Coordinates of C-alpha atoms in Angstrom, one line a residue:
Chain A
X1 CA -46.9 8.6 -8.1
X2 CA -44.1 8.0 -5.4
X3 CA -42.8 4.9 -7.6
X4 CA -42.7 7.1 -10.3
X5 CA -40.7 10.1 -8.3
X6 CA -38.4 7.3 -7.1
X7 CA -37.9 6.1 -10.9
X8 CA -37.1 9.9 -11.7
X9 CA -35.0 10.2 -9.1
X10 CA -33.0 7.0 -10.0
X11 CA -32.4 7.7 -13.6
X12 CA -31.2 11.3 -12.4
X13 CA -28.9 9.5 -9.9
X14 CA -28.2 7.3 -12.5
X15 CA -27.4 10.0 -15.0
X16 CA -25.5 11.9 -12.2
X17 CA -23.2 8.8 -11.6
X18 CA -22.8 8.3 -15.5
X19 CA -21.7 11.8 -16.0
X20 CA -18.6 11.6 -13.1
X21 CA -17.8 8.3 -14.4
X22 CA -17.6 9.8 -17.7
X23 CA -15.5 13.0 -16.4
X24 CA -13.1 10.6 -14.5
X25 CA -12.4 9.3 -17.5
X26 CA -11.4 12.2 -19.8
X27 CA -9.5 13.2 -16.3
X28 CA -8.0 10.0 -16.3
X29 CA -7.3 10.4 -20.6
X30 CA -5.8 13.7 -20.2
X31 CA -3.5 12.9 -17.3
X32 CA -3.3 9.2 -16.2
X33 CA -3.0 7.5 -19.8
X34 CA -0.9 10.5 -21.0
X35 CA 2.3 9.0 -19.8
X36 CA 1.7 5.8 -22.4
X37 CA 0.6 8.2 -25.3
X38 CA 3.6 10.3 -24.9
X39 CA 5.8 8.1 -26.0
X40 CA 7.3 8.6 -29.5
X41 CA 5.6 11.9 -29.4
X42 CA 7.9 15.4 -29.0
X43 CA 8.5 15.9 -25.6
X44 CA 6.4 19.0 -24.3
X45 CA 8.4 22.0 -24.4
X46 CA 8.9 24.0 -21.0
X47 CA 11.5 26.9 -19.8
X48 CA 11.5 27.7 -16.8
X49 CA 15.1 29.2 -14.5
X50 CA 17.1 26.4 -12.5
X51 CA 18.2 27.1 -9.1
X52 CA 20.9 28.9 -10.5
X53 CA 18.5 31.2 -11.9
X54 CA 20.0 30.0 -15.5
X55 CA 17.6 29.3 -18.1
X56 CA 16.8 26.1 -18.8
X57 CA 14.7 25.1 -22.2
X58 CA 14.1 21.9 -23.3
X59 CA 14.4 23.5 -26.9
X60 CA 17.8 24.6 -26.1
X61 CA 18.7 20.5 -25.9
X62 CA 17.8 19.9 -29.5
X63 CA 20.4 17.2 -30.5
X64 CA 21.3 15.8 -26.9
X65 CA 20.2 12.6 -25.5
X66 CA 18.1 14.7 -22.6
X67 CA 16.8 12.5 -18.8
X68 CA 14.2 14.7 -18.0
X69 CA 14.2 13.3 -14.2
X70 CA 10.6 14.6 -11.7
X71 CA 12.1 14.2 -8.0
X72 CA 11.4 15.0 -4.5
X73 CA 13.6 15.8 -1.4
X74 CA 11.7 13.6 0.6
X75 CA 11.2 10.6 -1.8
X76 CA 13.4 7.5 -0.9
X77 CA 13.6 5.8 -4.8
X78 CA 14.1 9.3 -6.3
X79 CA 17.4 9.6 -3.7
X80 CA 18.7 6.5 -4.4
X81 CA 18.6 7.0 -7.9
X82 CA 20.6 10.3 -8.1
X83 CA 23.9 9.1 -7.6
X84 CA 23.5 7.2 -10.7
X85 CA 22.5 9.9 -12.7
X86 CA 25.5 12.1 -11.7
X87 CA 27.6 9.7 -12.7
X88 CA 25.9 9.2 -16.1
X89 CA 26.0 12.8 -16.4
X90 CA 30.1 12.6 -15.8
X91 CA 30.7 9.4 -17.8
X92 CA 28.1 10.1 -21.0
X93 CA 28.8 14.0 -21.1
X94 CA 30.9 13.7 -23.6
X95 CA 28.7 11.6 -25.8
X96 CA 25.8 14.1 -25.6
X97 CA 23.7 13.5 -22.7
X98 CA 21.7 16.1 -20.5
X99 CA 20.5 15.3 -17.4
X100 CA 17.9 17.5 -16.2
X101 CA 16.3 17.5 -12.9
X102 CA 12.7 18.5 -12.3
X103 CA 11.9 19.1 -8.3
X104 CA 8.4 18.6 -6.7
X105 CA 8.7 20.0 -3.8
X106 CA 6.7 22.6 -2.3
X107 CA 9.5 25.3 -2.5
X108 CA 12.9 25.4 -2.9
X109 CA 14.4 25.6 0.8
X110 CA 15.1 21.9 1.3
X111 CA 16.0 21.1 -2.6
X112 CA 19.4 23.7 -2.5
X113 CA 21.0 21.9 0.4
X114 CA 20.3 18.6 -0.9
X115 CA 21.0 19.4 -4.7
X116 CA 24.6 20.5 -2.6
X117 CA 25.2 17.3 -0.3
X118 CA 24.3 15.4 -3.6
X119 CA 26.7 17.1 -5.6
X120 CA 24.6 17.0 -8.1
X121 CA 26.0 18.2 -11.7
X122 CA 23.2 18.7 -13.8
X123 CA 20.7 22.1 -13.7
X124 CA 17.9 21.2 -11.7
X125 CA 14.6 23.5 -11.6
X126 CA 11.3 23.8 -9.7
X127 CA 8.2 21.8 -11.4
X128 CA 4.7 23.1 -10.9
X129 CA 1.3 21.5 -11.6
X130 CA 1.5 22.4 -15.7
X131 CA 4.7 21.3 -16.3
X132 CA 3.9 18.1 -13.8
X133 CA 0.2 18.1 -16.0
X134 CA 2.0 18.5 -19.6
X135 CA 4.0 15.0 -18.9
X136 CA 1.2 13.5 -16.8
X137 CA 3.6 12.8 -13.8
X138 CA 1.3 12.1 -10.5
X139 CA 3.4 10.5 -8.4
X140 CA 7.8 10.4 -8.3
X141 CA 10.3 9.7 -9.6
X142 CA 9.3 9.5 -13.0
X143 CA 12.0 9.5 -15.4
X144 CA 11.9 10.5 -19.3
X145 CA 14.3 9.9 -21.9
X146 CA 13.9 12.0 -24.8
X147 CA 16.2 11.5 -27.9
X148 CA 18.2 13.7 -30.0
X149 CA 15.4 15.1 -32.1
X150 CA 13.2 15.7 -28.9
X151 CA 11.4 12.8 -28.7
X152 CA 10.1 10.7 -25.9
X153 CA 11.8 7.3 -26.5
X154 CA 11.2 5.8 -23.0
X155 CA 9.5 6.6 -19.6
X156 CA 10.3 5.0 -16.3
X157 CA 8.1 5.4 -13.0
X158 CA 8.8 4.3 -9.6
X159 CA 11.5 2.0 -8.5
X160 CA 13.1 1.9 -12.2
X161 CA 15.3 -0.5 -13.2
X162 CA 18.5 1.6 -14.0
X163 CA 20.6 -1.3 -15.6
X164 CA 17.9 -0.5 -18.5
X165 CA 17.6 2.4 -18.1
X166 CA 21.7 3.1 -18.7
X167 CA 21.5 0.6 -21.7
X168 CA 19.0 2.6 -23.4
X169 CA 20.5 5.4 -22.9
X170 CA 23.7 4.5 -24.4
X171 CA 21.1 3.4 -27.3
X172 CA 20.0 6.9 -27.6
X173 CA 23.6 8.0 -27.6
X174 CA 24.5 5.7 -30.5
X175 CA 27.8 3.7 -31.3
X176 CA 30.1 6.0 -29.4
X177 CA 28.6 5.6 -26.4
X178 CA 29.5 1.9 -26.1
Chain B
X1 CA 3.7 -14.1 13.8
X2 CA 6.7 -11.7 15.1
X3 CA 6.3 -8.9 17.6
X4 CA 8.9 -6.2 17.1
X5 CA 9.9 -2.9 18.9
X6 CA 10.9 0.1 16.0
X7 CA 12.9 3.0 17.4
X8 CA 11.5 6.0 15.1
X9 CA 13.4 9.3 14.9
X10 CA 12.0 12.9 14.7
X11 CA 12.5 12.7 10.9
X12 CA 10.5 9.2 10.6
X13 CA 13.3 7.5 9.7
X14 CA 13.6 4.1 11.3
X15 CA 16.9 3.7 13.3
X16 CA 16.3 0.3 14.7
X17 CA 14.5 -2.5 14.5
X18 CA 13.8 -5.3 17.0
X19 CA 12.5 -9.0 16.2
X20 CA 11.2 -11.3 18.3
X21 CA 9.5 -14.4 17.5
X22 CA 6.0 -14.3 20.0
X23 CA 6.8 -17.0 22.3
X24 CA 9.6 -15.0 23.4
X25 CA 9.7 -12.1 25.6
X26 CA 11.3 -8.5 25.5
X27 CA 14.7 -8.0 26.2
X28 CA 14.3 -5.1 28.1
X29 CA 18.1 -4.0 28.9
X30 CA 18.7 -4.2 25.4
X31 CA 15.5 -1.6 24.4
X32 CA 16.9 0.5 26.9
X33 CA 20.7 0.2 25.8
X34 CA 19.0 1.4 22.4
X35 CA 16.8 4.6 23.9
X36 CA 17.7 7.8 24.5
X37 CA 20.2 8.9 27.0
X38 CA 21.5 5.6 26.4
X39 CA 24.2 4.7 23.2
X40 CA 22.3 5.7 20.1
X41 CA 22.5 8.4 18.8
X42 CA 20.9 10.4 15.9
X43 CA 21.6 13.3 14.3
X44 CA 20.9 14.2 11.1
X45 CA 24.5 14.7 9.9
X46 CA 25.6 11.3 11.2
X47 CA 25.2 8.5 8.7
X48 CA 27.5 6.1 10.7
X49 CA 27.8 5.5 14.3
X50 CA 29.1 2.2 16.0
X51 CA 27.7 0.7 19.3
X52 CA 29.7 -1.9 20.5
X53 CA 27.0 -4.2 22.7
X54 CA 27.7 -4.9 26.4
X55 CA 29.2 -1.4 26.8
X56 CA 28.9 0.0 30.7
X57 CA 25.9 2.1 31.4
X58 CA 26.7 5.6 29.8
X59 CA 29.3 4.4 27.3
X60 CA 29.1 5.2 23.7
X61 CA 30.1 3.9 20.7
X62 CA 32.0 6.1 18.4
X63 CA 30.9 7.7 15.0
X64 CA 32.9 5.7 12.4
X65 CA 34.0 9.4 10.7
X66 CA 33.6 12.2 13.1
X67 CA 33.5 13.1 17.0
X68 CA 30.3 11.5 18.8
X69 CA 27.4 13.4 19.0
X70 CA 25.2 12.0 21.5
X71 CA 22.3 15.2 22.0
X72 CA 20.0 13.4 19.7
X73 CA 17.0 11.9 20.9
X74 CA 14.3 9.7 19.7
X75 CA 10.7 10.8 19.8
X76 CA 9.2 7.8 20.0
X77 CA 9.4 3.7 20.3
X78 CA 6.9 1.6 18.6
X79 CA 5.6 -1.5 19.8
X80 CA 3.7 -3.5 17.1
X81 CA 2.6 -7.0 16.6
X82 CA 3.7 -7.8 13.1
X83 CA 1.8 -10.6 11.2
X84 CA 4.2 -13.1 8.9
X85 CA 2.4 -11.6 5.8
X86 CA 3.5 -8.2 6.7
X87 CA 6.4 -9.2 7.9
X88 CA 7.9 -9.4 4.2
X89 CA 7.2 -5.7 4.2
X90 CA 8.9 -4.8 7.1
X91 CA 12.0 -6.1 6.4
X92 CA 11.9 -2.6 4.2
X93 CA 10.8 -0.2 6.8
X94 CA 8.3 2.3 6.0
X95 CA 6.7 4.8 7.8
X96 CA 3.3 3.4 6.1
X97 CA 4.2 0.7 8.6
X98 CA 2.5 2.8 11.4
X99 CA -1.2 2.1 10.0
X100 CA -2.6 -0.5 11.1
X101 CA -3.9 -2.9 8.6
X102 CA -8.0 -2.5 9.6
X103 CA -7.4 1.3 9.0
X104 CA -6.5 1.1 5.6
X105 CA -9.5 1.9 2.8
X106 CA -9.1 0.9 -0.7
X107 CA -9.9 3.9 -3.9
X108 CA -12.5 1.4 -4.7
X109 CA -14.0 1.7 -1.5
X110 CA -13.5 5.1 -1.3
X111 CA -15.0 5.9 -4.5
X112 CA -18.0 4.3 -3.6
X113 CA -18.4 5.9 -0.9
X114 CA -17.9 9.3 -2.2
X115 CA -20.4 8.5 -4.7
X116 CA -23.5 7.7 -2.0
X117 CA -21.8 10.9 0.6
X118 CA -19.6 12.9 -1.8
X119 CA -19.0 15.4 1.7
X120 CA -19.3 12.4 4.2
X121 CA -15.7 12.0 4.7
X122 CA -13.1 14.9 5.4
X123 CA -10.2 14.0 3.0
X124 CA -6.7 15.3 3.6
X125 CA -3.7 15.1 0.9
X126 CA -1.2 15.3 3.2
X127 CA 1.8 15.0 0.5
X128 CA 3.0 17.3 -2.7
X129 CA 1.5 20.8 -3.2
X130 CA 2.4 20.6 -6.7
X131 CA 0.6 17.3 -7.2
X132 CA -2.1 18.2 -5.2
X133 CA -2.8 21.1 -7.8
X134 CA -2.4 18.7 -10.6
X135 CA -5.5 16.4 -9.4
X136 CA -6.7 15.1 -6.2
X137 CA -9.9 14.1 -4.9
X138 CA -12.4 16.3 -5.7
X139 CA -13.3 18.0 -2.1
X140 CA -10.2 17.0 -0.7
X141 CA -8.1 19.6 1.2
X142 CA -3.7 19.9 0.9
X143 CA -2.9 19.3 4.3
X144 CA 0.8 19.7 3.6
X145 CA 3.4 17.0 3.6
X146 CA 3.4 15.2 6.8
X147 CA 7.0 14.1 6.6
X148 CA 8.1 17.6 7.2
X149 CA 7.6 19.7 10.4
X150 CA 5.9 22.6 8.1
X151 CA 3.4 20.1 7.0
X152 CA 2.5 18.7 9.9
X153 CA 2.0 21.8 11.5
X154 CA -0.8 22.4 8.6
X155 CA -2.3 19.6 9.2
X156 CA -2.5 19.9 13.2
X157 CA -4.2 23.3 12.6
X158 CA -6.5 22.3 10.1
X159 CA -7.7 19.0 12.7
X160 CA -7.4 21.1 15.8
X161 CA -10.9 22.2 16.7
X162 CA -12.3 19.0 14.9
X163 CA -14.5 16.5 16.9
X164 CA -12.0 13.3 17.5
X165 CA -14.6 10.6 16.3
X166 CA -14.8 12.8 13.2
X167 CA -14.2 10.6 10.0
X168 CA -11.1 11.1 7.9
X169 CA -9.2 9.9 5.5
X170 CA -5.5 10.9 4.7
X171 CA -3.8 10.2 1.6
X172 CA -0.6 11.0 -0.2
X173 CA 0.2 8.9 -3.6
X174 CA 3.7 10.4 -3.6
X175 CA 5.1 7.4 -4.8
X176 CA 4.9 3.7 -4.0
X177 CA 3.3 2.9 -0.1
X178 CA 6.0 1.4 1.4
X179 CA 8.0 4.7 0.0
X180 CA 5.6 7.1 1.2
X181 CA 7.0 9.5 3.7
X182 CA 4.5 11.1 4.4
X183 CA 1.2 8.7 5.4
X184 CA 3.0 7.4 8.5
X185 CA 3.9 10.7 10.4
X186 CA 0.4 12.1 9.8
X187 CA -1.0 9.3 11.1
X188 CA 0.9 9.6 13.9
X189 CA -0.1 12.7 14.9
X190 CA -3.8 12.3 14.3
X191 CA -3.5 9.9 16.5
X192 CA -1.2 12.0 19.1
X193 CA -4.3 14.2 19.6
X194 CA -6.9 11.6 20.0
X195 CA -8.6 11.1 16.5
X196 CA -10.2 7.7 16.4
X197 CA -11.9 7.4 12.9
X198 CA -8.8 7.4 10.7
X199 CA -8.2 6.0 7.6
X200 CA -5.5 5.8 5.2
X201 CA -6.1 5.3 1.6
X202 CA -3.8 2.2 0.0
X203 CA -2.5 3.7 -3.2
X204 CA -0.3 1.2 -4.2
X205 CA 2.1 3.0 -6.6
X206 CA 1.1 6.6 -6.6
X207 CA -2.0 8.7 -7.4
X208 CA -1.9 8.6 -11.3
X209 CA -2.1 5.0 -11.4
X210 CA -4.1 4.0 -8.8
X211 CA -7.0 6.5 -9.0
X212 CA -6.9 8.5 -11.7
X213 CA -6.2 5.5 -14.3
X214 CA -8.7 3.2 -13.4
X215 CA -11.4 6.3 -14.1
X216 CA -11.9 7.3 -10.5
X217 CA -12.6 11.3 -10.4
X218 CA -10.3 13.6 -9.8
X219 CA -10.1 17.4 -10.6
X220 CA -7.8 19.9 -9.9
X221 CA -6.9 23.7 -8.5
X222 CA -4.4 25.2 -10.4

């Protein structure tokens, strides 16, 4: 009688345990693995007003090179990055590249005098948990470059590896970029 | 095996660092040269200030761009014994550096443990609101970002009228540990008011790839 409860009981645990291994794992499919399906697929749309209150809409980039950048104020690897991307945004304007820059912060107080002492030259807006959700970013910087016709050519997390990431940009860009 | 003495400012930034091999002792007129009152300064509009060595008592070097602001103080001096295998890592300081190694729990760990006490363990997300709604632990509470003076006030209230032996785990999975801004100063100030069952969780490179990759759950509140 009691080994048979116990027995029960195991197989329930055991059913219990199966059942959040298997949620984890769609959790982990819709946001963890998205990053790696995402490429060579169209880049999720969003709008959403910069901190200009300008519009900003992916859509409304249709035939730029666009570097969908997720930052923080208070994340070392994002800051050092920046500087770069201004300067990509100065030297490859021309050519057709959008830099836009996607802030996680909690609210916009310490992102306006940064986006200032950074000088920064490209719209940047507020992200949320559905935009963050729709490109499976958990955890910054993460850095997307999406080609002319909207697509998701290349994704760069953490301390990225910006020689590469200029050169395929100027691959995105084409011949005149060179 | 070094020991070194880490001179951390109200922001958590590290503004010096001292190395000694262990066989040899403190040089105690130089940790005081370096403390407040004394020549460093730090404010968080000065990027450059020089201080010349062997200066009098009470005379200051001179910022390399602007006039010397010396009103800055440091909160705190850190004293740890640094092992050679960490000492690789803290050539790069970190405010992860705080935590002592014995304090730190793997997701596996975790995770197992959540699965035999799901509510045995108060765990704080002590980094991004917005990632926090995107997925976290399940049962985990945002605790706000510890590397910010608003966040650490939400996590000081939400600890205050806990027992100090209470178990808890603080994590963040910003971005990569020794990045993490955020892990160090809440640590610090559990520890300020006395907690002693504290552990950090070691997420190598952030949240998404460290425990919501490898299948652990998550869910989230938006």
């Amino acid at each position: 009688m009691l080994s048979s409860h116990i027995s029960r009981r195991s197989i329930f645990v055991r059913q219990v345990s199966y059942a959040g291994i298997v949620l984890g794992l769609l959790l982990a499919g819709a946001v963890g693995h998205a990053a790696d399906r995402m490429l060579n697929r169209p880049a999720p749309a969003f709008s959403r007003f910069d901190l200009d209150h300008t519009r900003v809409s992916l859509a409304a980039y249709r035939g730029k090179v666009v570097l969908l950048n997720f930052w923080a104020t208070w994340c070392a690897p994002c800051r050092l990055e920046m500087p770069r991307f201004v300067e990509w945004q100065s030297r490859y304007r021309g050519n057709g590249l959008q830099v836009v820059g996607v802030s996680i912060d909690d609210d916009d107080s310490p992102v306006r005098p940064f986006v200032q002492k950074l000088k920064l030259n490209y719209p940047v807006l507020m992200g949320d948990a559905r935009l963050g959700e729709s490109y499976g970013v958990l955890g910054v910087p993460v850095t997307f470059l999406i080609d002319r016709r909207g697509v998701i050519r290349a994704r760069f997390e953490g301390e990225a590896d910006l020689s590469k990431m200029e050169s395929e940009i100027r691959d995105l860009l084409g011949a005149s970029a060179h | 095996m070094v020991r070194a003495v880490l001179f951390i400012d109200p922001e958590s930034k590290v503004r010096a660092l001292l190395y000694y091999p262990l066989s040899n002792g403190w040089n105690f007129q130089e940790i005081k040269r370096l403390s407040p009152g004394s020549v460093i300064c730090v404010h968080r509009n000065i990027d450059v200030v020089t201080m010349t060595a062997d200066l009098p008592n009470g005379s200051f070097g001179m910022d390399a761009r602007r006039k010397p602001y010396f009103h800055g103080i440091f909160v705190g001096i850190v004293s740890i014994l640094i092992t050679t295998g960490l000492h690789a890592q803290s050539s790069n300081p970190m405010s992860t550096a705080v935590i002592p190694s014995d304090h730190l729990v793997q997701p596996e760990q975790l995770n197992h443990e959540l699965q035999i006490h799901p509510q045995g363990v108060l765990i704080l997300q002590v980094g991004s609101r917005v990632l926090f709604e995107e997925a976290h632990i399940p049962g985990a509470e945002y605790a706000g970002p510890a590397s910010q003076s608003e966040g650490r006030e939400i996590l000081r209230k939400r600890v205050a009228k806990l027992p100090r032996n209470r178990g808890i785990v603080i994590y963040c999975g910003c971005c990569p540990w020794n990045r993490c801004p955020n892990l160090g100063p809440a640590w610090n100030l559990l520890a300020q008011m006395g907690f002693t069952h504290v552990r950090a969780l070691y997420l190598a490179n952030n949240f998404g790839a460290d425990w919501v990759a490898k299948g652990f759950r998550a869910e989230q509140s938006h």
